[in-house]
PDB file of C-alpha atoms in Angstrom:
ATOM      1  CA  MET A   1       0.297  -0.076  -0.372  1.00 87.00           C
ATOM      2  CA  ARG A   2       1.278   3.854  -0.754  1.00 91.00           C
ATOM      3  CA  VAL A   3      -0.066   7.108  -0.724  1.00 93.00           C
ATOM      4  CA  VAL A   4      -1.427   7.744  -4.211  1.00 93.00           C
ATOM      5  CA  SER A   5      -1.334  11.077  -4.612  1.00 93.00           C
ATOM      6  CA  GLY A   6      -0.704  14.914  -3.053  1.00 94.00           C
ATOM      7  CA  SER A   7       1.889  16.141  -1.080  1.00 94.00           C
ATOM      8  CA  ALA A   8       3.089  12.044   0.093  1.00 95.00           C
ATOM      9  CA  LYS A   9       2.668  10.885  -3.449  1.00 94.00           C
ATOM     10  CA  GLY A  10       4.291   7.412  -3.228  1.00 92.00           C
ATOM     11  CA  ARG A  11       5.465   6.885  -0.120  1.00 94.00           C
ATOM     12  CA  PRO A  12       4.359   3.217   2.033  1.00 93.00           C
ATOM     13  CA  LEU A  13       2.418   2.422   4.414  1.00 94.00           C
ATOM     14  CA  LYS A  14       2.095  -0.530   7.429  1.00 94.00           C
ATOM     15  CA  SER A  15      -0.685  -2.817   7.520  1.00 92.00           C
ATOM     16  CA  VAL A  16      -1.601  -3.834  10.186  1.00 91.00           C
ATOM     17  CA  PRO A  17      -0.716  -7.204  11.827  1.00 86.00           C
ATOM     18  CA  GLY A  18      -2.649 -10.435  11.444  1.00 77.00           C
ATOM     19  CA  MET A  19      -5.782 -10.886   9.706  1.00 53.00           C
ATOM     20  CA  SER A  20      -8.270  -8.603  11.286  1.00 59.00           C
ATOM     21  CA  THR A  21      -8.124  -5.770   8.549  1.00 64.00           C
ATOM     22  CA  ARG A  22      -8.853  -5.616   5.241  1.00 70.00           C
ATOM     23  CA  PRO A  23      -7.000  -2.163   3.605  1.00 77.00           C
ATOM     24  CA  THR A  24      -8.753  -0.323   0.544  1.00 81.00           C
ATOM     25  CA  THR A  25      -6.486  -1.853  -2.201  1.00 82.00           C
ATOM     26  CA  ASP A  26      -4.592   1.496  -3.559  1.00 84.00           C
ATOM     27  CA  LYS A  27      -6.977   0.685  -7.287  1.00 86.00           C
ATOM     28  CA  VAL A  28      -9.939   1.646  -5.154  1.00 88.00           C
ATOM     29  CA  LYS A  29      -8.447   4.024  -3.279  1.00 91.00           C
ATOM     30  CA  GLU A  30      -7.450   5.898  -6.693  1.00 90.00           C
ATOM     31  CA  ALA A  31     -11.110   5.390  -7.875  1.00 90.00           C
ATOM     32  CA  ILE A  32     -12.827   6.379  -4.775  1.00 93.00           C
ATOM     33  CA  PHE A  33     -10.598  10.046  -4.645  1.00 95.00           C
ATOM     34  CA  SER A  34     -11.264  10.518  -8.218  1.00 92.00           C
ATOM     35  CA  ILE A  35     -14.868  11.035  -7.733  1.00 92.00           C
ATOM     36  CA  ILE A  36     -14.887  12.824  -4.590  1.00 94.00           C
ATOM     37  CA  GLY A  37     -11.717  14.928  -5.549  1.00 89.00           C
ATOM     38  CA  PRO A  38      -9.402  14.304  -6.550  1.00 93.00           C
ATOM     39  CA  TYR A  39      -7.756  17.623  -4.513  1.00 95.00           C
ATOM     40  CA  PHE A  40      -9.225  19.611  -1.366  1.00 96.00           C
ATOM     41  CA  ASP A  41      -9.007  23.302  -0.381  1.00 95.00           C
ATOM     42  CA  GLY A  42      -8.736  22.671   3.528  1.00 96.00           C
ATOM     43  CA  GLY A  43     -11.880  21.028   5.424  1.00 97.00           C
ATOM     44  CA  THR A  44     -11.536  18.148   8.481  1.00 98.00           C
ATOM     45  CA  VAL A  45     -12.095  14.385   7.871  1.00 98.00           C
ATOM     46  CA  LEU A  46     -13.498  11.412   9.810  1.00 98.00           C
ATOM     47  CA  ASP A  47     -11.732   7.886   9.139  1.00 98.00           C
ATOM     48  CA  LEU A  48     -14.110   6.098  11.284  1.00 96.00           C
ATOM     49  CA  PHE A  49     -12.989   2.089  10.665  1.00 96.00           C
ATOM     50  CA  ALA A  50      -9.605   3.523  10.177  1.00 96.00           C
ATOM     51  CA  GLY A  51      -7.593   0.227  10.201  1.00 94.00           C
ATOM     52  CA  THR A  52      -4.398   1.096   8.599  1.00 94.00           C
ATOM     53  CA  GLY A  53      -5.426   4.691   8.124  1.00 96.00           C
ATOM     54  CA  GLY A  54      -4.760   4.745   4.898  1.00 95.00           C
ATOM     55  CA  LEU A  55      -7.881   7.022   3.480  1.00 96.00           C
ATOM     56  CA  GLY A  56      -8.043   9.722   5.846  1.00 97.00           C
ATOM     57  CA  ILE A  57      -3.747   9.845   5.363  1.00 97.00           C
ATOM     58  CA  GLU A  58      -4.552   9.744   1.233  1.00 96.00           C
ATOM     59  CA  ALA A  59      -6.887  12.998   2.047  1.00 97.00           C
ATOM     60  CA  LEU A  60      -4.591  14.658   4.283  1.00 98.00           C
ATOM     61  CA  SER A  61      -2.061  14.734   1.335  1.00 97.00           C
ATOM     62  CA  ARG A  62      -4.714  15.783  -1.179  1.00 97.00           C
ATOM     63  CA  GLY A  63      -5.793  18.811   0.813  1.00 97.00           C
ATOM     64  CA  MET A  64      -7.839  18.544   3.582  1.00 97.00           C
ATOM     65  CA  ASP A  65      -6.708  20.236   6.748  1.00 97.00           C
ATOM     66  CA  ARG A  66      -7.209  17.699   9.539  1.00 98.00           C
ATOM     67  CA  ALA A  67      -8.010  14.022   9.985  1.00 98.00           C
ATOM     68  CA  VAL A  68      -9.536  12.414  13.017  1.00 98.00           C
ATOM     69  CA  PHE A  69      -8.901   8.858  12.747  1.00 98.00           C
ATOM     70  CA  ILE A  70     -10.697   6.250  14.811  1.00 98.00           C
ATOM     71  CA  ASP A  71     -10.437   1.818  15.617  1.00 97.00           C
ATOM     72  CA  VAL A  72     -11.440  -0.284  17.691  1.00 96.00           C
ATOM     73  CA  GLU A  73      -8.480  -2.225  17.635  1.00 94.00           C
ATOM     74  CA  GLN A  74      -4.946  -1.607  19.651  1.00 95.00           C
ATOM     75  CA  ARG A  75      -3.025  -2.827  16.630  1.00 95.00           C
ATOM     76  CA  SER A  76      -4.929  -0.660  13.731  1.00 95.00           C
ATOM     77  CA  ILE A  77      -4.033   2.491  16.326  1.00 97.00           C
ATOM     78  CA  GLU A  78      -0.091   1.769  16.706  1.00 97.00           C
ATOM     79  CA  THR A  79       0.016   1.345  12.590  1.00 96.00           C
ATOM     80  CA  ILE A  80      -1.787   4.169  11.926  1.00 97.00           C
ATOM     81  CA  LYS A  81       0.499   6.442  14.395  1.00 97.00           C
ATOM     82  CA  ASP A  82       3.120   4.822  12.430  1.00 97.00           C
ATOM     83  CA  ASN A  83       1.975   6.084   9.260  1.00 97.00           C
ATOM     84  CA  LEU A  84       1.206   9.118   9.953  1.00 98.00           C
ATOM     85  CA  LYS A  85       4.582   9.686  10.544  1.00 97.00           C
ATOM     86  CA  SER A  86       6.304   8.276   8.236  1.00 96.00           C
ATOM     87  CA  VAL A  87       4.170  10.357   5.444  1.00 97.00           C
ATOM     88  CA  ARG A  88       5.115  13.183   8.063  1.00 96.00           C
ATOM     89  CA  LEU A  89       1.453  14.217   8.375  1.00 97.00           C
ATOM     90  CA  GLN A  90       1.310  13.738  12.435  1.00 96.00           C
ATOM     91  CA  ASP A  91       0.599  17.637  13.237  1.00 97.00           C
ATOM     92  CA  ALA A  92      -2.744  17.166  10.482  1.00 98.00           C
ATOM     93  CA  ALA A  93      -4.164  14.098  12.935  1.00 98.00           C
ATOM     94  CA  GLU A  94      -5.832  12.756  15.930  1.00 97.00           C
ATOM     95  CA  VAL A  95      -6.314   9.430  16.763  1.00 98.00           C
ATOM     96  CA  TYR A  96      -8.296   8.018  18.896  1.00 96.00           C
ATOM     97  CA  ARG A  97      -8.783   4.154  20.092  1.00 97.00           C
ATOM     98  CA  ASN A  98     -12.371   3.368  20.471  1.00 97.00           C
ATOM     99  CA  ASP A  99     -15.488   1.793  18.981  1.00 94.00           C
ATOM    100  CA  ALA A 100     -17.725   4.063  16.316  1.00 94.00           C
ATOM    101  CA  ALA A 101     -20.742   4.471  18.263  1.00 93.00           C
ATOM    102  CA  ARG A 102     -18.976   5.830  21.334  1.00 96.00           C
ATOM    103  CA  ALA A 103     -16.950   7.887  19.506  1.00 97.00           C
ATOM    104  CA  LEU A 104     -19.587   9.722  18.046  1.00 97.00           C
ATOM    105  CA  LYS A 105     -21.446  10.581  20.989  1.00 97.00           C
ATOM    106  CA  VAL A 106     -17.439  12.288  22.002  1.00 97.00           C
ATOM    107  CA  LEU A 107     -16.640  13.531  19.072  1.00 97.00           C
ATOM    108  CA  GLU A 108     -20.685  14.943  20.032  1.00 98.00           C
ATOM    109  CA  LYS A 109     -19.448  16.825  22.720  1.00 97.00           C
ATOM    110  CA  ARG A 110     -16.407  18.092  21.696  1.00 96.00           C
ATOM    111  CA  GLY A 111     -18.461  20.368  18.520  1.00 97.00           C
ATOM    112  CA  ALA A 112     -16.500  17.962  15.658  1.00 97.00           C
ATOM    113  CA  ALA A 113     -18.020  18.591  12.512  1.00 97.00           C
ATOM    114  CA  PHE A 114     -16.780  16.959   9.418  1.00 98.00           C
ATOM    115  CA  ASP A 115     -16.633  17.549   5.338  1.00 98.00           C
ATOM    116  CA  LEU A 116     -15.574  14.144   4.242  1.00 98.00           C
ATOM    117  CA  VAL A 117     -16.452  10.886   5.767  1.00 98.00           C
ATOM    118  CA  PHE A 118     -15.108   7.230   5.953  1.00 98.00           C
ATOM    119  CA  LEU A 119     -16.814   4.376   6.872  1.00 96.00           C
ATOM    120  CA  ASP A 120     -15.433   0.856   5.953  1.00 91.00           C
ATOM    121  CA  PRO A 121     -16.081  -1.452   9.069  1.00 90.00           C
ATOM    122  CA  PRO A 122     -16.041  -5.161   9.095  1.00 88.00           C
ATOM    123  CA  TYR A 123     -17.771  -6.155   6.316  1.00 85.00           C
ATOM    124  CA  LYS A 124     -19.982  -8.541   8.911  1.00 87.00           C
ATOM    125  CA  PHE A 125     -22.029  -4.640   9.817  1.00 88.00           C
ATOM    126  CA  LYS A 126     -24.195  -4.019   7.955  1.00 92.00           C
ATOM    127  CA  ASN A 127     -25.373  -0.806   9.658  1.00 93.00           C
ATOM    128  CA  GLY A 128     -23.677   2.370   7.757  1.00 95.00           C
ATOM    129  CA  ASP A 129     -27.179   4.006   7.135  1.00 95.00           C
ATOM    130  CA  GLU A 130     -27.364   3.599  10.855  1.00 95.00           C
ATOM    131  CA  LEU A 131     -23.959   5.458  11.752  1.00 96.00           C
ATOM    132  CA  MET A 132     -25.333   8.452   9.359  1.00 97.00           C
ATOM    133  CA  ASN A 133     -27.910   8.711  10.431  1.00 97.00           C
ATOM    134  CA  ASP A 134     -26.566   8.720  14.114  1.00 97.00           C
ATOM    135  CA  MET A 135     -23.696  11.649  13.161  1.00 97.00           C
ATOM    136  CA  ALA A 136     -26.165  13.383  11.054  1.00 97.00           C
ATOM    137  CA  GLU A 137     -28.496  13.621  14.880  1.00 97.00           C
ATOM    138  CA  ARG A 138     -25.241  15.008  16.791  1.00 97.00           C
ATOM    139  CA  LYS A 139     -24.721  17.445  14.159  1.00 97.00           C
ATOM    140  CA  LEU A 140     -21.280  16.060  13.200  1.00 98.00           C
ATOM    141  CA  LEU A 141     -21.519  16.461   9.499  1.00 98.00           C
ATOM    142  CA  ARG A 142     -21.176  20.010   7.919  1.00 97.00           C
ATOM    143  CA  GLU A 143     -23.835  20.650   5.268  1.00 97.00           C
ATOM    144  CA  GLY A 144     -22.450  19.468   2.115  1.00 96.00           C
ATOM    145  CA  ALA A 145     -20.509  16.730   3.459  1.00 97.00           C
ATOM    146  CA  VAL A 146     -19.256  14.094   1.194  1.00 98.00           C
ATOM    147  CA  ILE A 147     -19.784  10.303   3.059  1.00 98.00           C
ATOM    148  CA  VAL A 148     -17.714   7.378   1.189  1.00 97.00           C
ATOM    149  CA  LEU A 149     -19.559   3.944   2.736  1.00 96.00           C
ATOM    150  CA  GLU A 150     -16.962   1.010   1.676  1.00 95.00           C
ATOM    151  CA  TYR A 151     -19.331  -2.336   2.047  1.00 94.00           C
ATOM    152  CA  GLU A 152     -19.410  -5.840   0.663  1.00 93.00           C
ATOM    153  CA  SER A 153     -20.891  -5.998  -3.075  1.00 92.00           C
ATOM    154  CA  GLY A 154     -23.420  -8.739  -2.087  1.00 92.00           C
ATOM    155  CA  TYR A 155     -24.973  -6.227   0.415  1.00 94.00           C
ATOM    156  CA  GLU A 156     -27.222  -3.464  -0.944  1.00 94.00           C
ATOM    157  CA  TYR A 157     -27.811  -0.039   0.621  1.00 95.00           C
ATOM    158  CA  PRO A 158     -30.385   2.505  -0.200  1.00 93.00           C
ATOM    159  CA  GLU A 159     -29.544   4.824  -2.948  1.00 92.00           C
ATOM    160  CA  SER A 160     -31.112   7.588  -0.342  1.00 94.00           C
ATOM    161  CA  PHE A 161     -32.012   8.130   2.555  1.00 95.00           C
ATOM    162  CA  GLY A 162     -33.073  11.033   5.226  1.00 94.00           C
ATOM    163  CA  PRO A 163     -30.518  13.631   4.108  1.00 96.00           C
ATOM    164  CA  PHE A 164     -28.419  11.449   2.577  1.00 97.00           C
ATOM    165  CA  ASN A 165     -28.113  11.690  -1.416  1.00 96.00           C
ATOM    166  CA  GLY A 166     -26.320   8.819  -3.316  1.00 96.00           C
ATOM    167  CA  MET A 167     -23.966  10.237  -6.239  1.00 94.00           C
ATOM    168  CA  ARG A 168     -22.872   7.079  -6.602  1.00 95.00           C
ATOM    169  CA  THR A 169     -22.098   3.464  -6.783  1.00 95.00           C
ATOM    170  CA  ALA A 170     -19.339   1.046  -7.880  1.00 93.00           C
ATOM    171  CA  ARG A 171     -18.479  -2.017  -7.294  1.00 92.00           C
ATOM    172  CA  TYR A 172     -14.776  -3.568  -7.502  1.00 90.00           C
ATOM    173  CA  GLY A 173     -14.671  -7.308  -7.067  1.00 89.00           C
ATOM    174  CA  GLU A 174     -16.004  -8.037  -3.599  1.00 89.00           C
ATOM    175  CA  THR A 175     -15.811  -4.365  -2.871  1.00 91.00           C
ATOM    176  CA  ALA A 176     -18.707  -2.207  -3.283  1.00 93.00           C
ATOM    177  CA  VAL A 177     -18.831   1.521  -2.708  1.00 95.00           C
ATOM    178  CA  THR A 178     -21.646   4.545  -1.906  1.00 96.00           C
ATOM    179  CA  ILE A 179     -20.625   7.971  -2.018  1.00 97.00           C
ATOM    180  CA  TYR A 180     -23.230   9.931  -0.377  1.00 98.00           C
ATOM    181  CA  ARG A 181     -23.841  13.749  -0.071  1.00 97.00           C
ATOM    182  CA  TYR A 182     -25.569  15.637   3.258  1.00 97.00           C
ATOM    183  CA  GLU A 183     -27.966  18.131   2.359  1.00 95.00           C
ATOM    184  CA  THR A 184     -30.362  19.225   5.070  1.00 89.00           C
ATOM    185  CA  VAL A 185     -33.745  21.096   3.524  1.00 74.00           C
ATOM    186  CA  GLN A 186     -32.176  23.907   4.893  1.00 69.00           C
ATOM    187  CA  GLY A 187     -29.529  23.659   2.527  1.00 60.00           C
ATOM    188  CA  GLN A 188     -31.186  22.779   0.312  1.00 63.00           C
ATOM    189  CA  ALA A 189     -33.299  25.665   0.054  1.00 61.00           C
ATOM    190  CA  ALA A 190     -30.196  27.780   0.550  1.00 56.00           C
ATOM    191  CA  GLY A 191     -29.072  26.201  -2.659  1.00 54.00           C
ATOM    192  CA  ALA A 192     -32.258  26.831  -4.804  1.00 52.00           C
ATOM    193  CA  ASP A 193     -32.294  30.687  -3.516  1.00 56.00           C
ATOM    194  CA  GLU A 194     -28.933  31.647  -4.453  1.00 56.00           C
ATOM    195  CA  GLU A 195     -29.298  29.625  -8.168  1.00 57.00           C
ATOM    196  CA  GLU A 196     -32.483  32.089  -8.669  1.00 58.00           C
ATOM    197  CA  SER A 197     -30.237  35.026  -7.853  1.00 54.00           C
ATOM    198  CA  HIS A 198     -27.446  34.294 -10.344  1.00 53.00           C
ATOM    199  CA  ASP A 199     -30.974  33.542 -12.317  1.00 58.00           C
ATOM    200  CA  ASP A 200     -31.639  37.575 -11.470  1.00 58.00           C
ATOM    201  CA  ASN A 201     -28.163  39.135 -12.134  1.00 58.00           C
ATOM    202  CA  ARG A 202     -27.919  36.891 -15.667  1.00 59.00           C
ATOM    203  CA  GLU A 203     -31.532  38.948 -16.470  1.00 53.00           C
TER     204      GLU A 203
END
């Protein structure tokens, strides 16, 4: 594994020892970022089931300002910290050991808010949509935030639900990725007003 592009392009990333994690391949990572970026002008990213930290590190390399990495496994936490040091991005990151549900409660108390979220839970978990709804209820998502949900390709998540609108779904072998945008009713109304004002200016 390596950083595909950006300031840390080409730098290798360690895998988590053992077989408990399933890192996103460079091919899938490159495909994801070609859809959601490929580069960013600042913002904060959450890598919730971080594993090696590869997705969050890629986002930092491509221009995100800050990243929060969370994983329940101590071996993953150690690997993430090692990878951040090796690509010299540790000053832009926070790394915590916790399970996803508890982590969201802690982040809410801290008043955290994210522009980009990676959700890559173990394939046995089918609760990605529940976690997204929980994030929305806890006000952890900024208007227009992008959520990248990675899961087993034989499973189906709703194309859109609640404030989450599906932008694209792609399958790569046993891996599926659906990319959602978080848009509240107020945000959609503001966007419509902005479009209307642009139309008025053109007249």
